[in-house]
Amino acid sequence: MPELPEVETVRRGLTELVAGSRIKTVEVLYPKMVNLPAVDFEKALQNKEIVKIDRRGKYLFIRINGGLTIVSHLRMEGKYDVEPEGTPFNKHTHIVFHLTDGRQLRYNDTRKFGRMNLVQTGQEMMVAGLKTIGPEPTEKDLTLAYMTKVFGKSRKIIKPFLLDQSKIAGLGNIYADEVLWLSKINPKQPVNTLSLQELKRLRKNIIDEIQRAIAGHGTTVHSYSTAYGEAGNFQNHLNVYGHQGEPCPRCGTPIEKIKLAQRGTHFCPTCQVLHGDHHE
DNA sequence: GTAACGGCCTGTACGC
DNA sequence: TGCGTACAGGCCGTTA
């Protein structure tokens, strides 16, 4: 499931592969995937150039000359592939960009959860989800001042809070579990009971873990792969996600898996102990 | 304003 | 073997 590091890896891959390429025609095979009538989407992009690819949180902004932007969200299993014209479509190919150089940029998505919104450049932040998106998990944007303010006033528990893109952009189910384990925070801990020390630790671990995962080209689980068709390798660095029943790398206690807010949640019951309110 | 939940999808794992 | 069912999960829209 692509989270920020995987989406960033895709962004870099697409930049290398198709930035500067010209679109001859577009085929929308699954109309529900786009925000416009399929014909309008196809016509608007005909004979346009892919200028560059930006990213915000888990959203890709594919910049098209003439003032257009495709806002692309991969959701669970979306991925881009570049293939020579004539190669048979994958069973889950839903959108095809025929390029003038004889290649095709294809969007494949097993579960059809992904979406593409074609908007005027400058209007991309009006797309649902981007209107309320939180800060990027970086040293510069995710300040401690922001965290103490926003975390201090929520009574939600921390795990689903971290998945809320309006609080922090880019974390998904895998990295949420990983950063809580790294920070020794119980996934059920109410957000407004986190101590200043815990917030500092959590902030540092979020920023560092995302950077490490980007450096490792993302995590490969299920069908995710980069635009190069290569697998990321960060899954080898996961400590708790998917490791239920295995010993905690820190203390040896078996990792538990529970369900919180409909999401599978992995944690160490010894290292990540629920505690009371600190009242700082 | 915030929080909770159903729905969107299909492949995989499991029980009988 | 084959069938049915539960489950995986990011995000939106709706409801409380």
mmCIF file of C-alpha atoms (C1' of nucleotides) in Angstrom:
data_model
loop_
_atom_site.group_PDB
_atom_site.id
_atom_site.type_symbol
_atom_site.label_atom_id
_atom_site.label_comp_id
_atom_site.label_asym_id
_atom_site.label_seq_id
_atom_site.Cartn_x
_atom_site.Cartn_y
_atom_site.Cartn_z
ATOM 1 C CA MET A 1 0.000 0.000 0.000
ATOM 2 C CA PRO A 2 1.776 3.100 -1.155
ATOM 3 C CA GLU A 3 2.486 5.558 1.642
ATOM 4 C CA LEU A 4 4.554 8.712 1.319
ATOM 5 C CA PRO A 5 7.937 7.000 0.699
ATOM 6 C CA GLU A 6 6.448 4.790 -2.010
ATOM 7 C CA VAL A 7 4.660 7.716 -3.671
ATOM 8 C CA GLU A 8 7.897 9.721 -3.588
ATOM 9 C CA THR A 9 9.685 6.759 -5.172
ATOM 10 C CA VAL A 10 7.049 6.672 -7.911
ATOM 11 C CA ARG A 11 7.414 10.429 -8.397
ATOM 12 C CA ARG A 12 11.148 10.080 -8.934
ATOM 13 C CA GLY A 13 10.641 7.143 -11.273
ATOM 14 C CA LEU A 14 8.063 8.960 -13.361
ATOM 15 C CA THR A 15 10.241 12.048 -13.511
ATOM 16 C CA GLU A 16 13.068 10.005 -14.956
ATOM 17 C CA LEU A 17 10.861 8.042 -17.350
ATOM 18 C CA VAL A 18 8.250 10.443 -18.702
ATOM 19 C CA ALA A 19 8.984 14.064 -17.742
ATOM 20 C CA GLY A 20 9.419 15.888 -21.056
ATOM 21 C CA SER A 21 7.427 13.282 -22.993
ATOM 22 C CA ARG A 22 4.437 14.210 -25.122
ATOM 23 C CA ILE A 23 1.039 12.575 -24.853
ATOM 24 C CA LYS A 24 -0.471 11.616 -28.217
ATOM 25 C CA THR A 25 -3.789 10.256 -26.945
ATOM 26 C CA VAL A 26 -5.309 8.990 -23.708
ATOM 27 C CA GLU A 27 -7.598 5.981 -23.163
ATOM 28 C CA VAL A 28 -9.752 5.810 -20.063
ATOM 29 C CA LEU A 29 -10.851 2.180 -19.711
ATOM 30 C CA TYR A 30 -12.518 2.603 -16.307
ATOM 31 C CA PRO A 31 -14.430 5.908 -16.315
ATOM 32 C CA LYS A 32 -15.147 5.971 -12.573
ATOM 33 C CA MET A 33 -11.446 6.510 -11.987
ATOM 34 C CA VAL A 34 -11.458 10.074 -13.348
ATOM 35 C CA ASN A 35 -13.304 13.194 -12.215
ATOM 36 C CA LEU A 36 -14.488 14.239 -15.686
ATOM 37 C CA PRO A 37 -16.471 12.403 -18.329
ATOM 38 C CA ALA A 38 -13.913 10.046 -19.896
ATOM 39 C CA VAL A 39 -14.087 11.790 -23.284
ATOM 40 C CA ASP A 40 -13.364 15.192 -21.746
ATOM 41 C CA PHE A 41 -10.431 13.800 -19.756
ATOM 42 C CA GLU A 42 -9.010 12.202 -22.900
ATOM 43 C CA LYS A 43 -9.462 15.276 -25.105
ATOM 44 C CA ALA A 44 -8.001 17.721 -22.589
ATOM 45 C CA LEU A 45 -4.729 15.763 -22.448
ATOM 46 C CA GLN A 46 -4.386 15.015 -26.135
ATOM 47 C CA ASN A 47 -1.158 16.301 -27.661
ATOM 48 C CA LYS A 48 0.072 17.797 -24.374
ATOM 49 C CA GLU A 49 3.452 17.488 -22.711
ATOM 50 C CA ILE A 50 4.171 16.017 -19.309
ATOM 51 C CA VAL A 51 6.313 18.765 -17.822
ATOM 52 C CA LYS A 52 7.156 17.531 -14.340
ATOM 53 C CA ILE A 53 5.805 15.578 -11.396
ATOM 54 C CA ASP A 54 5.302 17.037 -7.924
ATOM 55 C CA ARG A 55 3.993 15.438 -4.741
ATOM 56 C CA ARG A 56 2.097 16.493 -1.639
ATOM 57 C CA GLY A 57 1.493 13.816 0.998
ATOM 58 C CA LYS A 58 0.417 10.723 -0.935
ATOM 59 C CA TYR A 59 -0.863 12.766 -3.893
ATOM 60 C CA LEU A 60 1.044 13.060 -7.166
ATOM 61 C CA PHE A 61 0.681 16.230 -9.232
ATOM 62 C CA ILE A 62 1.439 15.442 -12.854
ATOM 63 C CA ARG A 63 2.034 18.833 -14.461
ATOM 64 C CA ILE A 64 0.834 19.161 -18.032
ATOM 65 C CA ASN A 65 1.706 22.105 -20.279
ATOM 66 C CA GLY A 66 -1.098 24.562 -20.900
ATOM 67 C CA GLY A 67 -1.914 24.950 -17.214
ATOM 68 C CA LEU A 68 -3.286 21.511 -16.329
ATOM 69 C CA THR A 69 -2.476 19.185 -13.443
ATOM 70 C CA ILE A 70 -3.480 15.550 -12.980
ATOM 71 C CA VAL A 71 -3.918 14.908 -9.273
ATOM 72 C CA SER A 72 -3.240 11.184 -8.945
ATOM 73 C CA HIS A 73 -3.803 9.154 -5.803
ATOM 74 C CA LEU A 74 -2.699 5.497 -5.853
ATOM 75 C CA ARG A 75 -4.723 4.502 -2.772
ATOM 76 C CA MET A 76 -4.081 0.829 -2.056
ATOM 77 C CA GLU A 77 -2.600 -0.764 -5.130
ATOM 78 C CA GLY A 78 -2.272 1.806 -7.864
ATOM 79 C CA LYS A 79 0.921 1.840 -9.893
ATOM 80 C CA TYR A 80 2.388 3.243 -13.060
ATOM 81 C CA ASP A 81 4.212 1.231 -15.673
ATOM 82 C CA VAL A 82 5.882 2.286 -18.886
ATOM 83 C CA GLU A 83 5.658 -0.233 -21.722
ATOM 84 C CA PRO A 84 6.321 -0.157 -25.463
ATOM 85 C CA GLU A 85 3.253 0.352 -27.648
ATOM 86 C CA GLY A 86 1.767 -3.028 -28.550
ATOM 87 C CA THR A 87 2.572 -4.844 -25.300
ATOM 88 C CA PRO A 88 -0.655 -6.509 -24.099
ATOM 89 C CA PHE A 89 -2.516 -4.672 -21.366
ATOM 90 C CA ASN A 90 -2.447 -6.052 -17.894
ATOM 91 C CA LYS A 91 -5.858 -7.255 -16.671
ATOM 92 C CA HIS A 92 -5.944 -4.268 -14.302
ATOM 93 C CA THR A 93 -4.879 -1.522 -16.701
ATOM 94 C CA HIS A 94 -7.415 1.295 -16.392
ATOM 95 C CA ILE A 95 -5.852 4.373 -17.967
ATOM 96 C CA VAL A 96 -3.350 4.491 -20.832
ATOM 97 C CA PHE A 97 -1.339 7.497 -21.979
ATOM 98 C CA HIS A 98 -0.027 6.856 -25.496
ATOM 99 C CA LEU A 99 3.186 8.837 -25.863
ATOM 100 C CA THR A 100 4.506 10.191 -29.156
ATOM 101 C CA ASP A 101 7.787 8.273 -28.756
ATOM 102 C CA GLY A 102 6.151 4.843 -29.058
ATOM 103 C CA ARG A 103 5.836 4.130 -25.362
ATOM 104 C CA GLN A 104 2.749 3.999 -23.157
ATOM 105 C CA LEU A 105 2.380 5.191 -19.592
ATOM 106 C CA ARG A 106 -0.155 2.877 -17.982
ATOM 107 C CA TYR A 107 -2.021 3.164 -14.737
ATOM 108 C CA ASN A 108 -2.715 -0.274 -13.217
ATOM 109 C CA ASP A 109 -4.804 -0.779 -10.104
ATOM 110 C CA THR A 110 -6.029 -4.163 -8.899
ATOM 111 C CA ARG A 111 -8.718 -2.825 -6.602
ATOM 112 C CA LYS A 112 -9.707 0.249 -8.625
ATOM 113 C CA PHE A 113 -9.418 2.422 -5.527
ATOM 114 C CA GLY A 114 -7.082 4.970 -7.111
ATOM 115 C CA ARG A 115 -8.365 8.252 -8.547
ATOM 116 C CA MET A 116 -7.206 10.871 -11.058
ATOM 117 C CA ASN A 117 -8.541 14.415 -10.962
ATOM 118 C CA LEU A 118 -7.734 16.691 -13.882
ATOM 119 C CA VAL A 119 -7.756 20.309 -12.716
ATOM 120 C CA GLN A 120 -6.408 23.716 -13.673
ATOM 121 C CA THR A 121 -2.940 24.123 -12.190
ATOM 122 C CA GLY A 122 -3.362 26.170 -9.039
ATOM 123 C CA GLN A 123 -6.695 24.514 -8.254
ATOM 124 C CA GLU A 124 -5.178 21.204 -7.096
ATOM 125 C CA MET A 125 -5.596 22.072 -3.439
ATOM 126 C CA MET A 126 -9.380 22.164 -4.003
ATOM 127 C CA VAL A 127 -9.451 18.411 -4.638
ATOM 128 C CA ALA A 128 -11.096 16.522 -1.771
ATOM 129 C CA GLY A 129 -8.474 15.449 0.716
ATOM 130 C CA LEU A 130 -6.045 18.195 -0.228
ATOM 131 C CA LYS A 131 -8.224 20.985 1.161
ATOM 132 C CA THR A 132 -7.507 19.819 4.687
ATOM 133 C CA ILE A 133 -4.130 18.096 4.299
ATOM 134 C CA GLY A 134 -1.716 18.414 7.203
ATOM 135 C CA PRO A 135 2.014 19.233 7.183
ATOM 136 C CA GLU A 136 4.580 17.082 5.394
ATOM 137 C CA PRO A 137 6.509 14.846 7.809
ATOM 138 C CA THR A 138 9.709 16.852 7.501
ATOM 139 C CA GLU A 139 11.975 18.715 9.895
ATOM 140 C CA LYS A 140 10.835 22.007 8.405
ATOM 141 C CA ASP A 141 7.065 21.470 8.199
ATOM 142 C CA LEU A 142 6.282 19.201 11.136
ATOM 143 C CA THR A 143 7.299 21.522 13.929
ATOM 144 C CA LEU A 144 7.184 20.641 17.603
ATOM 145 C CA ALA A 145 5.018 23.734 18.157
ATOM 146 C CA TYR A 146 2.464 22.379 15.688
ATOM 147 C CA MET A 147 2.500 18.963 17.302
ATOM 148 C CA THR A 148 2.028 20.207 20.853
ATOM 149 C CA LYS A 149 -0.854 22.409 19.709
ATOM 150 C CA VAL A 150 -2.713 19.870 17.557
ATOM 151 C CA PHE A 151 -1.977 16.747 19.593
ATOM 152 C CA GLY A 152 -2.817 18.552 22.824
ATOM 153 C CA LYS A 153 -6.443 19.067 21.922
ATOM 154 C CA SER A 154 -7.435 15.645 20.598
ATOM 155 C CA ARG A 155 -8.851 12.877 22.726
ATOM 156 C CA LYS A 156 -8.543 10.314 19.925
ATOM 157 C CA ILE A 157 -6.161 7.438 20.364
ATOM 158 C CA ILE A 158 -2.810 7.844 18.637
ATOM 159 C CA LYS A 159 -2.947 5.087 15.992
ATOM 160 C CA PRO A 160 -5.996 6.307 14.033
ATOM 161 C CA PHE A 161 -4.828 9.884 14.668
ATOM 162 C CA LEU A 162 -1.594 9.214 12.782
ATOM 163 C CA LEU A 163 -3.580 7.871 9.838
ATOM 164 C CA ASP A 164 -5.591 11.104 9.633
ATOM 165 C CA GLN A 165 -4.028 12.961 6.704
ATOM 166 C CA SER A 166 -5.345 16.293 7.974
ATOM 167 C CA LYS A 167 -3.093 15.986 11.031
ATOM 168 C CA ILE A 168 0.118 14.796 9.315
ATOM 169 C CA ALA A 169 0.387 14.025 5.597
ATOM 170 C CA GLY A 170 1.767 10.764 4.286
ATOM 171 C CA LEU A 171 1.659 8.150 7.023
ATOM 172 C CA GLY A 172 -0.256 4.934 6.308
ATOM 173 C CA ASN A 173 -0.900 1.796 8.290
ATOM 174 C CA ILE A 174 2.628 0.411 8.016
ATOM 175 C CA TYR A 175 4.622 3.480 9.040
ATOM 176 C CA ALA A 176 2.096 4.417 11.735
ATOM 177 C CA ASP A 177 2.772 1.090 13.483
ATOM 178 C CA GLU A 178 6.526 1.407 12.924
ATOM 179 C CA VAL A 179 6.885 4.929 14.312
ATOM 180 C CA LEU A 180 4.822 4.058 17.394
ATOM 181 C CA TRP A 181 7.058 1.058 18.059
ATOM 182 C CA LEU A 182 10.195 3.168 17.523
ATOM 183 C CA SER A 183 8.797 5.764 19.920
ATOM 184 C CA LYS A 184 7.665 3.197 22.525
ATOM 185 C CA ILE A 185 4.111 4.532 22.474
ATOM 186 C CA ASN A 186 1.055 2.298 22.830
ATOM 187 C CA PRO A 187 -1.280 2.564 19.818
ATOM 188 C CA LYS A 188 -4.246 3.074 22.170
ATOM 189 C CA GLN A 189 -2.651 5.990 24.025
ATOM 190 C CA PRO A 190 -4.969 9.034 23.912
ATOM 191 C CA VAL A 191 -3.235 11.780 21.945
ATOM 192 C CA ASN A 192 -3.672 14.490 24.567
ATOM 193 C CA THR A 193 -2.008 12.324 27.223
ATOM 194 C CA LEU A 194 1.319 12.126 25.400
ATOM 195 C CA SER A 195 4.145 13.761 27.331
ATOM 196 C CA LEU A 196 6.385 16.377 25.761
ATOM 197 C CA GLN A 197 9.182 13.797 25.704
ATOM 198 C CA GLU A 198 6.945 11.375 23.820
ATOM 199 C CA LEU A 199 5.919 14.030 21.305
ATOM 200 C CA LYS A 200 9.556 14.927 20.687
ATOM 201 C CA ARG A 201 10.461 11.265 20.233
ATOM 202 C CA LEU A 202 7.492 10.631 17.965
ATOM 203 C CA ARG A 203 8.255 13.662 15.827
ATOM 204 C CA LYS A 204 11.877 12.660 15.359
ATOM 205 C CA ASN A 205 10.978 9.070 14.560
ATOM 206 C CA ILE A 206 8.321 10.080 12.010
ATOM 207 C CA ILE A 207 10.707 12.408 10.206
ATOM 208 C CA ASP A 208 13.640 9.968 10.303
ATOM 209 C CA GLU A 209 11.671 6.844 9.404
ATOM 210 C CA ILE A 210 10.089 8.488 6.358
ATOM 211 C CA GLN A 211 13.526 9.666 5.208
ATOM 212 C CA ARG A 212 15.030 6.205 5.676
ATOM 213 C CA ALA A 213 12.153 4.598 3.784
ATOM 214 C CA ILE A 214 12.552 7.026 0.878
ATOM 215 C CA ALA A 215 16.264 6.231 0.828
ATOM 216 C CA GLY A 216 15.331 2.524 0.659
ATOM 217 C CA HIS A 217 12.923 3.188 -2.256
ATOM 218 C CA GLY A 218 9.892 2.357 -0.150
ATOM 219 C CA THR A 219 8.351 -0.767 1.246
ATOM 220 C CA THR A 220 7.161 -3.640 -0.912
ATOM 221 C CA VAL A 221 4.119 -5.483 0.299
ATOM 222 C CA HIS A 222 1.505 -7.106 -1.889
ATOM 223 C CA SER A 223 1.748 -5.773 -5.422
ATOM 224 C CA TYR A 224 3.545 -2.502 -4.866
ATOM 225 C CA SER A 225 6.548 -1.774 -7.046
ATOM 226 C CA THR A 226 8.258 1.340 -8.301
ATOM 227 C CA ALA A 227 7.788 2.819 -11.736
ATOM 228 C CA TYR A 228 10.980 1.054 -12.756
ATOM 229 C CA GLY A 229 9.305 -2.258 -12.073
ATOM 230 C CA GLU A 230 11.800 -2.835 -9.289
ATOM 231 C CA ALA A 231 10.747 -3.630 -5.774
ATOM 232 C CA GLY A 232 11.552 -1.304 -2.910
ATOM 233 C CA ASN A 233 13.543 -2.902 -0.122
ATOM 234 C CA PHE A 234 12.421 -1.152 3.013
ATOM 235 C CA GLN A 235 10.179 -4.050 4.084
ATOM 236 C CA ASN A 236 13.401 -5.633 5.359
ATOM 237 C CA HIS A 237 13.614 -2.829 7.899
ATOM 238 C CA LEU A 238 10.118 -3.198 9.357
ATOM 239 C CA ASN A 239 10.119 -4.087 13.035
ATOM 240 C CA VAL A 240 6.463 -4.817 13.795
ATOM 241 C CA TYR A 241 4.251 -4.565 10.724
ATOM 242 C CA GLY A 242 3.450 -8.112 9.587
ATOM 243 C CA HIS A 243 5.602 -9.537 12.396
ATOM 244 C CA GLN A 244 2.816 -10.630 14.750
ATOM 245 C CA GLY A 245 3.883 -13.600 16.868
ATOM 246 C CA GLU A 246 7.562 -12.949 16.220
ATOM 247 C CA PRO A 247 9.875 -11.645 18.962
ATOM 248 C CA CYS A 248 10.117 -7.884 19.418
ATOM 249 C CA PRO A 249 13.577 -6.851 18.094
ATOM 250 C CA ARG A 250 14.121 -4.847 21.295
ATOM 251 C CA CYS A 251 12.876 -7.076 24.096
ATOM 252 C CA GLY A 252 11.875 -10.435 22.626
ATOM 253 C CA THR A 253 8.206 -10.302 23.641
ATOM 254 C CA PRO A 254 5.972 -11.652 20.857
ATOM 255 C CA ILE A 255 4.510 -8.847 18.721
ATOM 256 C CA GLU A 256 0.728 -8.626 19.010
ATOM 257 C CA LYS A 257 -1.776 -7.782 16.331
ATOM 258 C CA ILE A 258 -5.050 -6.127 17.265
ATOM 259 C CA LYS A 259 -7.701 -4.154 15.422
ATOM 260 C CA LEU A 260 -8.119 -0.432 16.064
ATOM 261 C CA ALA A 261 -10.582 1.710 14.099
ATOM 262 C CA GLN A 262 -10.900 -1.134 11.542
ATOM 263 C CA ARG A 263 -7.132 -1.256 10.975
ATOM 264 C CA GLY A 264 -4.735 -4.049 11.727
ATOM 265 C CA THR A 265 -2.332 -2.732 14.379
ATOM 266 C CA HIS A 266 0.989 -4.312 15.376
ATOM 267 C CA PHE A 267 2.808 -3.499 18.616
ATOM 268 C CA CYS A 268 4.975 -4.834 21.420
ATOM 269 C CA PRO A 269 2.971 -5.134 24.656
ATOM 270 C CA THR A 270 6.143 -4.814 26.741
ATOM 271 C CA CYS A 271 7.898 -1.882 25.048
ATOM 272 C CA GLN A 272 4.731 0.059 24.289
ATOM 273 C CA VAL A 273 2.878 0.314 27.565
ATOM 274 C CA LEU A 274 -0.300 2.349 27.932
ATOM 275 C CA HIS A 275 0.113 5.004 30.623
ATOM 276 C CA GLY A 276 -1.952 7.648 32.413
ATOM 277 C CA ASP A 277 -2.252 11.362 31.794
ATOM 278 C CA HIS A 278 0.930 13.374 32.308
ATOM 279 C CA HIS A 279 -0.790 16.722 32.873
ATOM 280 C CA GLU A 280 2.205 18.729 31.711
ATOM 281 C "C1'" DG B 1 -16.120 21.539 14.538
ATOM 282 C "C1'" DT B 2 -14.996 16.498 15.492
ATOM 283 C "C1'" DA B 3 -15.709 11.586 15.352
ATOM 284 C "C1'" DA B 4 -17.455 7.150 13.690
ATOM 285 C "C1'" DC B 5 -18.791 4.160 10.060
ATOM 286 C "C1'" DG B 6 -20.302 2.170 5.494
ATOM 287 C "C1'" DG B 7 -18.865 1.719 0.873
ATOM 288 C "C1'" DC B 8 -15.752 1.292 -2.757
ATOM 289 C "C1'" DC B 9 -12.942 -3.075 -5.034
ATOM 290 C "C1'" DT B 10 -10.591 -7.701 -5.922
ATOM 291 C "C1'" DG B 11 -7.237 -11.199 -4.654
ATOM 292 C "C1'" DT B 12 -6.054 -14.301 -1.127
ATOM 293 C "C1'" DA B 13 -6.680 -17.317 2.751
ATOM 294 C "C1'" DC B 14 -9.497 -20.114 5.098
ATOM 295 C "C1'" DG B 15 -13.360 -23.456 6.538
ATOM 296 C "C1'" DC B 16 -16.357 -26.982 5.177
ATOM 297 C "C1'" DT C 1 -11.858 -29.705 -5.768
ATOM 298 C "C1'" DG C 2 -14.952 -26.123 -5.248
ATOM 299 C "C1'" DC C 3 -17.714 -23.114 -3.072
ATOM 300 C "C1'" DG C 4 -18.772 -19.355 0.170
ATOM 301 C "C1'" DT C 5 -17.097 -16.028 3.387
ATOM 302 C "C1'" DA C 6 -13.930 -13.011 5.859
ATOM 303 C "C1'" DC C 7 -10.319 -10.023 5.437
ATOM 304 C "C1'" DA C 8 -6.932 -6.544 3.776
ATOM 305 C "C1'" DG C 9 -7.045 -1.100 3.679
ATOM 306 C "C1'" DG C 10 -7.008 4.816 2.146
ATOM 307 C "C1'" DC C 11 -10.164 7.884 1.734
ATOM 308 C "C1'" DC C 12 -14.796 10.011 0.839
ATOM 309 C "C1'" DG C 13 -19.436 10.940 1.946
ATOM 310 C "C1'" DT C 14 -22.815 10.600 5.237
ATOM 311 C "C1'" DT C 15 -24.530 10.579 9.802
ATOM 312 C "C1'" DA C 16 -24.352 11.553 14.792
#
